[in-house]
């Protein structure tokens, strides 16, 4: 009886199609549009962390790539991604070009006992599937231009994108906040330092190491949630807090200070040029490039100074680091503007924090030539950029 009824219905449908082909086509198209719209709506509503988890779990191995000379935010985000990959049975290698020299960065790596792999060439990448964290365009190693990342997770402005996943949130103060949110999206439970992960009942966990690293990454990039922090950064910090090891957090935050850093800070203070509430300091040659941004952090604390740029030189390359607490000065755009006409100059960043470099010109024989830039003119260009006279 049921078969007969179904046959009659099919015959009726076939007759309707023959007699009303245009209406039948329109009905089919409408059904397709409704189905496609429903699928797209569900995809849009799916939390980013769930999408990211599904992307990662389909891989055998991934290379989690940080920007050159990674800072705590980059390392925290990378460790978070690697921790998630490990729980999914995916082999993850955290890699970076450049160096880890800042005392805070070295302490972060040592205290959390991180395995970080340094690379110089694209062939050093541990896997074809590359996840960029805390930057959106590969740089800092030979062959970087040829890398097409699988995914990008970042909070910096830029045009870079991942082949299958791009999550760039410039309104967030730290990439670590985004990664923390991924764990929250998949209902991962933070593991307190006095508890083993197996004691948590959830399918996924946020380990104490990852939680401690993520919180410090958030605090470091937002000046302890006082500069550039969004509501999401506060929420992410609150989410990871139950899993944080306070002792290790304190050890990362209070490492011994390199003697050269203190010397560079002193040179910056003594040799600063001031125009109104803006300051520029050329500290000359440095061995530790990380001393330049630390000197900028020191100068911006001086009474009456609202925006500052510090310039240092190492191995023929100029390094610029700027800080602003002046709503009139977008530091990233100011440095970018000042270096726009400088050969081999490149700069950018956020409203409150920016940086840049000027590299030597390389002649056809492969020999590096000296920088063809007048340092005094560069200082004046920076002042003009900060005052908006560009």
GROMACS .gro file of C-alpha atoms in nm:
model
  390
    1UNK     CA    1   0.000   0.000   0.000
    2UNK     CA    2   0.283   0.236   0.093
    3UNK     CA    3   0.470   0.149  -0.227
    4UNK     CA    4   0.163   0.215  -0.436
    5UNK     CA    5   0.107   0.551  -0.269
    6UNK     CA    6   0.469   0.653  -0.328
    7UNK     CA    7   0.446   0.549  -0.695
    8UNK     CA    8   0.131   0.758  -0.741
    9UNK     CA    9   0.304   1.059  -0.584
   10UNK     CA   10   0.605   1.022  -0.816
   11UNK     CA   11   0.377   0.999  -1.120
   12UNK     CA   12   0.192   1.311  -1.007
   13UNK     CA   13   0.520   1.496  -0.961
   14UNK     CA   14   0.645   1.392  -1.305
   15UNK     CA   15   0.319   1.510  -1.459
   16UNK     CA   16   0.350   1.847  -1.281
   17UNK     CA   17   0.705   1.891  -1.413
   18UNK     CA   18   0.601   1.808  -1.771
   19UNK     CA   19   0.309   2.047  -1.759
   20UNK     CA   20   0.487   2.329  -1.568
   21UNK     CA   21   0.861   2.307  -1.648
   22UNK     CA   22   0.940   2.672  -1.567
   23UNK     CA   23   0.757   2.663  -1.234
   24UNK     CA   24   0.926   2.335  -1.143
   25UNK     CA   25   1.269   2.483  -1.221
   26UNK     CA   26   1.193   2.791  -1.013
   27UNK     CA   27   1.082   2.572  -0.722
   28UNK     CA   28   1.403   2.367  -0.742
   29UNK     CA   29   1.617   2.680  -0.752
   30UNK     CA   30   1.432   2.826  -0.455
   31UNK     CA   31   1.490   2.507  -0.258
   32UNK     CA   32   1.861   2.519  -0.345
   33UNK     CA   33   1.891   2.883  -0.236
   34UNK     CA   34   1.718   2.807   0.094
   35UNK     CA   35   1.948   2.511   0.159
   36UNK     CA   36   2.260   2.708   0.068
   37UNK     CA   37   2.154   3.004   0.282
   38UNK     CA   38   2.084   2.777   0.577
   39UNK     CA   39   2.428   2.615   0.542
   40UNK     CA   40   2.600   2.954   0.516
   41UNK     CA   41   2.409   3.083   0.820
   42UNK     CA   42   2.511   2.783   1.026
   43UNK     CA   43   2.873   2.823   0.915
   44UNK     CA   44   2.871   3.190   1.014
   45UNK     CA   45   2.726   3.107   1.355
   46UNK     CA   46   2.985   2.838   1.418
   47UNK     CA   47   3.244   2.972   1.666
   48UNK     CA   48   3.585   3.039   1.514
   49UNK     CA   49   3.747   2.799   1.760
   50UNK     CA   50   3.531   2.512   1.638
   51UNK     CA   51   3.620   2.590   1.276
   52UNK     CA   52   3.990   2.613   1.363
   53UNK     CA   53   3.980   2.284   1.555
   54UNK     CA   54   3.820   2.106   1.259
   55UNK     CA   55   4.083   2.250   1.027
   56UNK     CA   56   4.373   2.134   1.243
   57UNK     CA   57   4.242   1.788   1.325
   58UNK     CA   58   4.241   1.698   0.957
   59UNK     CA   59   4.623   1.727   0.938
   60UNK     CA   60   4.900   1.487   1.029
   61UNK     CA   61   5.143   1.765   1.120
   62UNK     CA   62   5.158   2.144   1.127
   63UNK     CA   63   5.428   2.407   1.160
   64UNK     CA   64   5.320   2.689   1.391
   65UNK     CA   65   5.521   2.987   1.271
   66UNK     CA   66   5.588   3.299   1.478
   67UNK     CA   67   5.719   3.632   1.351
   68UNK     CA   68   6.092   3.716   1.366
   69UNK     CA   69   6.228   3.768   1.718
   70UNK     CA   70   5.903   3.650   1.878
   71UNK     CA   71   5.758   3.824   2.183
   72UNK     CA   72   5.543   3.673   2.462
   73UNK     CA   73   5.217   3.724   2.268
   74UNK     CA   74   5.353   3.533   1.967
   75UNK     CA   75   5.500   3.257   2.181
   76UNK     CA   76   5.182   3.227   2.389
   77UNK     CA   77   4.960   3.203   2.081
   78UNK     CA   78   5.191   2.946   1.921
   79UNK     CA   79   5.204   2.734   2.236
   80UNK     CA   80   4.826   2.746   2.257
   81UNK     CA   81   4.785   2.627   1.899
   82UNK     CA   82   5.043   2.352   1.953
   83UNK     CA   83   4.863   2.240   2.271
   84UNK     CA   84   4.534   2.213   2.085
   85UNK     CA   85   4.701   2.023   1.801
   86UNK     CA   86   4.854   1.779   2.049
   87UNK     CA   87   4.511   1.700   2.194
   88UNK     CA   88   4.388   1.632   1.840
   89UNK     CA   89   4.671   1.386   1.772
   90UNK     CA   90   4.845   1.628   1.534
   91UNK     CA   91   5.223   1.670   1.543
   92UNK     CA   92   5.293   2.044   1.589
   93UNK     CA   93   5.632   2.215   1.573
   94UNK     CA   94   5.662   2.576   1.690
   95UNK     CA   95   5.913   2.768   1.477
   96UNK     CA   96   6.052   3.119   1.439
   97UNK     CA   97   6.314   3.317   1.245
   98UNK     CA   98   6.553   3.559   1.413
   99UNK     CA   99   6.648   3.548   1.777
  100UNK     CA  100   6.499   3.538   2.126
  101UNK     CA  101   6.710   3.789   2.317
  102UNK     CA  102   6.485   4.013   2.526
  103UNK     CA  103   6.519   3.901   2.889
  104UNK     CA  104   6.141   3.878   2.921
  105UNK     CA  105   6.121   3.656   2.612
  106UNK     CA  106   6.404   3.433   2.730
  107UNK     CA  107   6.238   3.398   3.070
  108UNK     CA  108   5.908   3.310   2.903
  109UNK     CA  109   6.077   3.034   2.706
  110UNK     CA  110   6.279   2.900   2.999
  111UNK     CA  111   6.016   2.910   3.272
  112UNK     CA  112   5.757   2.735   3.055
  113UNK     CA  113   6.024   2.497   2.917
  114UNK     CA  114   5.918   2.557   2.557
  115UNK     CA  115   6.053   2.368   2.259
  116UNK     CA  116   6.097   2.632   1.988
  117UNK     CA  117   6.270   2.559   1.660
  118UNK     CA  118   6.470   2.838   1.489
  119UNK     CA  119   6.464   2.854   1.107
  120UNK     CA  120   6.667   3.039   0.845
  121UNK     CA  121   6.518   2.902   0.521
  122UNK     CA  122   6.181   2.791   0.392
  123UNK     CA  123   6.318   2.437   0.368
  124UNK     CA  124   6.348   2.436   0.749
  125UNK     CA  125   5.971   2.443   0.794
  126UNK     CA  126   5.861   2.127   0.972
  127UNK     CA  127   5.543   2.076   0.769
  128UNK     CA  128   5.366   2.186   0.453
  129UNK     CA  129   5.068   2.300   0.660
  130UNK     CA  130   5.178   2.629   0.819
  131UNK     CA  131   4.981   2.824   1.078
  132UNK     CA  132   5.093   3.186   1.120
  133UNK     CA  133   5.038   3.339   1.462
  134UNK     CA  134   5.074   3.706   1.559
  135UNK     CA  135   5.156   3.810   1.201
  136UNK     CA  136   4.977   3.762   0.873
  137UNK     CA  137   5.256   3.754   0.614
  138UNK     CA  138   5.559   3.520   0.643
  139UNK     CA  139   5.886   3.711   0.674
  140UNK     CA  140   6.234   3.703   0.818
  141UNK     CA  141   6.378   3.396   0.643
  142UNK     CA  142   6.490   3.300   0.294
  143UNK     CA  143   6.200   3.190   0.077
  144UNK     CA  144   5.935   3.343   0.304
  145UNK     CA  145   5.760   3.501   0.006
  146UNK     CA  146   5.683   3.157  -0.132
  147UNK     CA  147   5.499   3.031   0.177
  148UNK     CA  148   5.120   3.004   0.147
  149UNK     CA  149   4.999   2.950   0.503
  150UNK     CA  150   4.713   2.714   0.575
  151UNK     CA  151   4.582   2.949   0.844
  152UNK     CA  152   4.647   3.295   0.987
  153UNK     CA  153   4.563   3.399   1.344
  154UNK     CA  154   4.661   3.758   1.420
  155UNK     CA  155   4.560   4.095   1.564
  156UNK     CA  156   4.784   4.318   1.351
  157UNK     CA  157   4.662   4.506   1.044
  158UNK     CA  158   4.783   4.367   0.712
  159UNK     CA  159   4.682   4.205   0.387
  160UNK     CA  160   4.801   3.851   0.459
  161UNK     CA  161   4.556   3.562   0.459
  162UNK     CA  162   4.549   3.187   0.505
  163UNK     CA  163   4.459   2.947   0.228
  164UNK     CA  164   4.175   2.791   0.429
  165UNK     CA  165   4.140   2.999   0.746
  166UNK     CA  166   4.197   3.366   0.828
  167UNK     CA  167   4.117   3.521   1.165
  168UNK     CA  168   4.263   3.872   1.194
  169UNK     CA  169   4.102   4.080   1.469
  170UNK     CA  170   4.264   4.423   1.482
  171UNK     CA  171   4.031   4.531   1.762
  172UNK     CA  172   4.188   4.274   1.998
  173UNK     CA  173   4.488   4.374   2.207
  174UNK     CA  174   4.664   4.038   2.175
  175UNK     CA  175   4.666   3.731   1.955
  176UNK     CA  176   4.680   3.528   2.276
  177UNK     CA  177   4.326   3.647   2.348
  178UNK     CA  178   4.205   3.501   2.017
  179UNK     CA  179   4.368   3.165   2.085
  180UNK     CA  180   4.229   3.161   2.441
  181UNK     CA  181   3.887   3.220   2.289
  182UNK     CA  182   3.936   2.916   2.064
  183UNK     CA  183   3.973   2.697   2.372
  184UNK     CA  184   3.665   2.855   2.525
  185UNK     CA  185   3.474   2.794   2.198
  186UNK     CA  186   3.537   2.420   2.221
  187UNK     CA  187   3.452   2.409   2.594
  188UNK     CA  188   3.807   2.329   2.704
  189UNK     CA  189   3.846   2.338   3.082
  190UNK     CA  190   4.147   2.521   3.233
  191UNK     CA  191   4.358   2.286   3.447
  192UNK     CA  192   4.465   2.442   3.782
  193UNK     CA  193   4.837   2.406   3.865
  194UNK     CA  194   4.761   2.164   4.149
  195UNK     CA  195   4.553   1.932   3.931
  196UNK     CA  196   4.632   1.683   3.653
  197UNK     CA  197   4.457   1.713   3.318
  198UNK     CA  198   4.309   1.365   3.360
  199UNK     CA  199   4.110   1.496   3.658
  200UNK     CA  200   3.912   1.721   3.428
  201UNK     CA  201   3.609   1.557   3.272
  202UNK     CA  202   3.588   1.753   2.946
  203UNK     CA  203   3.700   1.632   2.605
  204UNK     CA  204   3.950   1.919   2.577
  205UNK     CA  205   4.156   2.101   2.838
  206UNK     CA  206   4.362   2.416   2.863
  207UNK     CA  207   4.685   2.307   3.030
  208UNK     CA  208   4.849   2.508   3.308
  209UNK     CA  209   5.147   2.583   3.081
  210UNK     CA  210   4.921   2.712   2.803
  211UNK     CA  211   4.700   2.909   3.042
  212UNK     CA  212   5.001   3.075   3.209
  213UNK     CA  213   5.154   3.159   2.872
  214UNK     CA  214   4.830   3.294   2.726
  215UNK     CA  215   4.765   3.519   3.026
  216UNK     CA  216   5.116   3.661   3.012
  217UNK     CA  217   5.086   3.712   2.636
  218UNK     CA  218   4.767   3.911   2.691
  219UNK     CA  219   4.919   4.116   2.973
  220UNK     CA  220   5.240   4.186   2.779
  221UNK     CA  221   5.071   4.314   2.462
  222UNK     CA  222   4.816   4.529   2.648
  223UNK     CA  223   5.043   4.671   2.918
  224UNK     CA  224   4.858   4.474   3.184
  225UNK     CA  225   4.519   4.541   3.021
  226UNK     CA  226   4.568   4.919   3.027
  227UNK     CA  227   4.663   4.996   2.665
  228UNK     CA  228   4.471   4.879   2.361
  229UNK     CA  229   4.275   4.619   2.557
  230UNK     CA  230   3.925   4.529   2.442
  231UNK     CA  231   3.640   4.367   2.630
  232UNK     CA  232   3.742   4.040   2.462
  233UNK     CA  233   4.093   4.065   2.613
  234UNK     CA  234   3.949   4.099   2.962
  235UNK     CA  235   3.715   3.805   2.896
  236UNK     CA  236   4.002   3.590   2.767
  237UNK     CA  237   4.215   3.674   3.071
  238UNK     CA  238   3.929   3.579   3.299
  239UNK     CA  239   3.875   3.250   3.115
  240UNK     CA  240   4.238   3.131   3.140
  241UNK     CA  241   4.296   3.259   3.495
  242UNK     CA  242   4.187   2.942   3.682
  243UNK     CA  243   4.465   2.748   3.509
  244UNK     CA  244   4.746   2.998   3.571
  245UNK     CA  245   5.052   2.909   3.778
  246UNK     CA  246   5.111   3.231   3.974
  247UNK     CA  247   5.469   3.145   4.069
  248UNK     CA  248   5.579   3.089   3.712
  249UNK     CA  249   5.385   3.397   3.598
  250UNK     CA  250   5.585   3.607   3.844
  251UNK     CA  251   5.916   3.452   3.733
  252UNK     CA  252   5.841   3.543   3.371
  253UNK     CA  253   5.735   3.897   3.462
  254UNK     CA  254   6.040   3.975   3.674
  255UNK     CA  255   6.354   3.843   3.502
  256UNK     CA  256   6.703   3.983   3.551
  257UNK     CA  257   6.767   4.287   3.329
  258UNK     CA  258   7.050   4.282   3.075
  259UNK     CA  259   7.317   4.545   3.153
  260UNK     CA  260   7.312   4.674   2.794
  261UNK     CA  261   6.939   4.739   2.817
  262UNK     CA  262   6.999   4.973   3.109
  263UNK     CA  263   7.280   5.146   2.918
  264UNK     CA  264   7.062   5.195   2.608
  265UNK     CA  265   6.779   5.332   2.821
  266UNK     CA  266   7.024   5.580   2.976
  267UNK     CA  267   7.150   5.687   2.632
  268UNK     CA  268   6.794   5.734   2.511
  269UNK     CA  269   6.702   5.953   2.808
  270UNK     CA  270   7.020   6.161   2.795
  271UNK     CA  271   7.030   6.202   2.417
  272UNK     CA  272   6.662   6.254   2.341
  273UNK     CA  273   6.549   6.535   2.114
  274UNK     CA  274   6.222   6.699   2.214
  275UNK     CA  275   5.971   6.900   2.016
  276UNK     CA  276   5.668   6.988   2.220
  277UNK     CA  277   5.548   6.666   2.381
  278UNK     CA  278   5.719   6.442   2.124
  279UNK     CA  279   6.064   6.286   2.163
  280UNK     CA  280   6.306   6.107   1.930
  281UNK     CA  281   6.622   5.936   2.054
  282UNK     CA  282   6.902   5.788   1.842
  283UNK     CA  283   7.089   5.550   2.073
  284UNK     CA  284   7.351   5.453   1.813
  285UNK     CA  285   7.491   5.101   1.788
  286UNK     CA  286   7.337   4.819   1.993
  287UNK     CA  287   7.416   4.451   2.032
  288UNK     CA  288   7.075   4.363   2.167
  289UNK     CA  289   6.803   4.488   1.931
  290UNK     CA  290   6.540   4.429   2.198
  291UNK     CA  291   6.694   4.715   2.396
  292UNK     CA  292   6.543   4.959   2.144
  293UNK     CA  293   6.174   4.894   2.222
  294UNK     CA  294   6.257   4.875   2.592
  295UNK     CA  295   6.413   5.220   2.569
  296UNK     CA  296   6.095   5.343   2.397
  297UNK     CA  297   5.890   5.197   2.684
  298UNK     CA  298   6.109   5.392   2.927
  299UNK     CA  299   6.092   5.725   2.743
  300UNK     CA  300   5.714   5.724   2.710
  301UNK     CA  301   5.696   5.722   3.091
  302UNK     CA  302   5.872   6.060   3.117
  303UNK     CA  303   5.656   6.348   3.233
  304UNK     CA  304   5.544   6.567   2.944
  305UNK     CA  305   5.623   6.309   2.674
  306UNK     CA  306   5.321   6.172   2.487
  307UNK     CA  307   5.484   6.008   2.185
  308UNK     CA  308   5.836   5.879   2.129
  309UNK     CA  309   6.050   5.696   1.873
  310UNK     CA  310   6.386   5.533   1.952
  311UNK     CA  311   6.636   5.449   1.678
  312UNK     CA  312   6.917   5.195   1.713
  313UNK     CA  313   7.157   5.030   1.468
  314UNK     CA  314   7.280   4.673   1.457
  315UNK     CA  315   7.486   4.512   1.179
  316UNK     CA  316   7.404   4.792   0.937
  317UNK     CA  317   7.028   4.785   0.990
  318UNK     CA  318   6.838   5.063   1.163
  319UNK     CA  319   6.567   4.953   1.404
  320UNK     CA  320   6.290   5.193   1.504
  321UNK     CA  321   6.047   5.148   1.790
  322UNK     CA  322   5.772   5.393   1.880
  323UNK     CA  323   5.517   5.440   2.157
  324UNK     CA  324   5.224   5.681   2.180
  325UNK     CA  325   4.976   5.777   2.448
  326UNK     CA  326   4.860   6.075   2.244
  327UNK     CA  327   4.528   6.041   2.059
  328UNK     CA  328   4.666   6.268   1.787
  329UNK     CA  329   4.949   6.028   1.704
  330UNK     CA  330   4.886   5.689   1.541
  331UNK     CA  331   5.236   5.555   1.596
  332UNK     CA  332   5.221   5.277   1.336
  333UNK     CA  333   5.110   5.518   1.064
  334UNK     CA  334   5.361   5.782   1.176
  335UNK     CA  335   5.659   5.547   1.139
  336UNK     CA  336   5.522   5.408   0.814
  337UNK     CA  337   5.489   5.763   0.677
  338UNK     CA  338   5.838   5.867   0.790
  339UNK     CA  339   5.996   5.566   0.617
  340UNK     CA  340   5.779   5.577   0.306
  341UNK     CA  341   6.040   5.755   0.093
  342UNK     CA  342   6.344   5.594   0.258
  343UNK     CA  343   6.518   5.327   0.045
  344UNK     CA  344   6.464   4.983   0.203
  345UNK     CA  345   6.255   5.142   0.476
  346UNK     CA  346   5.957   4.955   0.615
  347UNK     CA  347   5.734   5.042   0.908
  348UNK     CA  348   5.388   5.010   1.060
  349UNK     CA  349   5.196   4.900   1.366
  350UNK     CA  350   4.911   5.000   1.594
  351UNK     CA  351   4.796   5.338   1.720
  352UNK     CA  352   4.986   5.300   2.048
  353UNK     CA  353   5.284   5.096   1.930
  354UNK     CA  354   5.480   5.081   1.605
  355UNK     CA  355   5.814   4.981   1.462
  356UNK     CA  356   6.024   4.977   1.149
  357UNK     CA  357   6.356   4.894   0.989
  358UNK     CA  358   6.590   5.041   0.729
  359UNK     CA  359   6.815   4.778   0.576
  360UNK     CA  360   7.134   4.833   0.373
  361UNK     CA  361   7.122   4.821  -0.005
  362UNK     CA  362   7.283   4.509  -0.154
  363UNK     CA  363   7.477   4.562  -0.476
  364UNK     CA  364   7.477   4.304  -0.761
  365UNK     CA  365   7.796   4.142  -0.629
  366UNK     CA  366   7.620   4.055  -0.306
  367UNK     CA  367   7.813   4.306  -0.098
  368UNK     CA  368   7.613   4.516   0.147
  369UNK     CA  369   7.646   4.889   0.099
  370UNK     CA  370   7.621   5.142   0.379
  371UNK     CA  371   7.286   5.293   0.464
  372UNK     CA  372   7.221   5.593   0.241
  373UNK     CA  373   7.022   5.786   0.498
  374UNK     CA  374   7.091   6.093   0.706
  375UNK     CA  375   7.001   6.011   1.067
  376UNK     CA  376   6.927   6.377   1.149
  377UNK     CA  377   6.689   6.399   0.854
  378UNK     CA  378   6.520   6.078   0.969
  379UNK     CA  379   6.465   6.228   1.315
  380UNK     CA  380   6.308   6.536   1.158
  381UNK     CA  381   6.088   6.318   0.937
  382UNK     CA  382   5.967   6.134   1.247
  383UNK     CA  383   5.882   6.461   1.421
  384UNK     CA  384   5.691   6.578   1.112
  385UNK     CA  385   5.502   6.247   1.097
  386UNK     CA  386   5.406   6.266   1.464
  387UNK     CA  387   5.280   6.623   1.426
  388UNK     CA  388   5.081   6.526   1.117
  389UNK     CA  389   5.292   6.745   0.886
  390UNK     CA  390   5.324   6.484   0.609
   0.00000   0.00000   0.00000
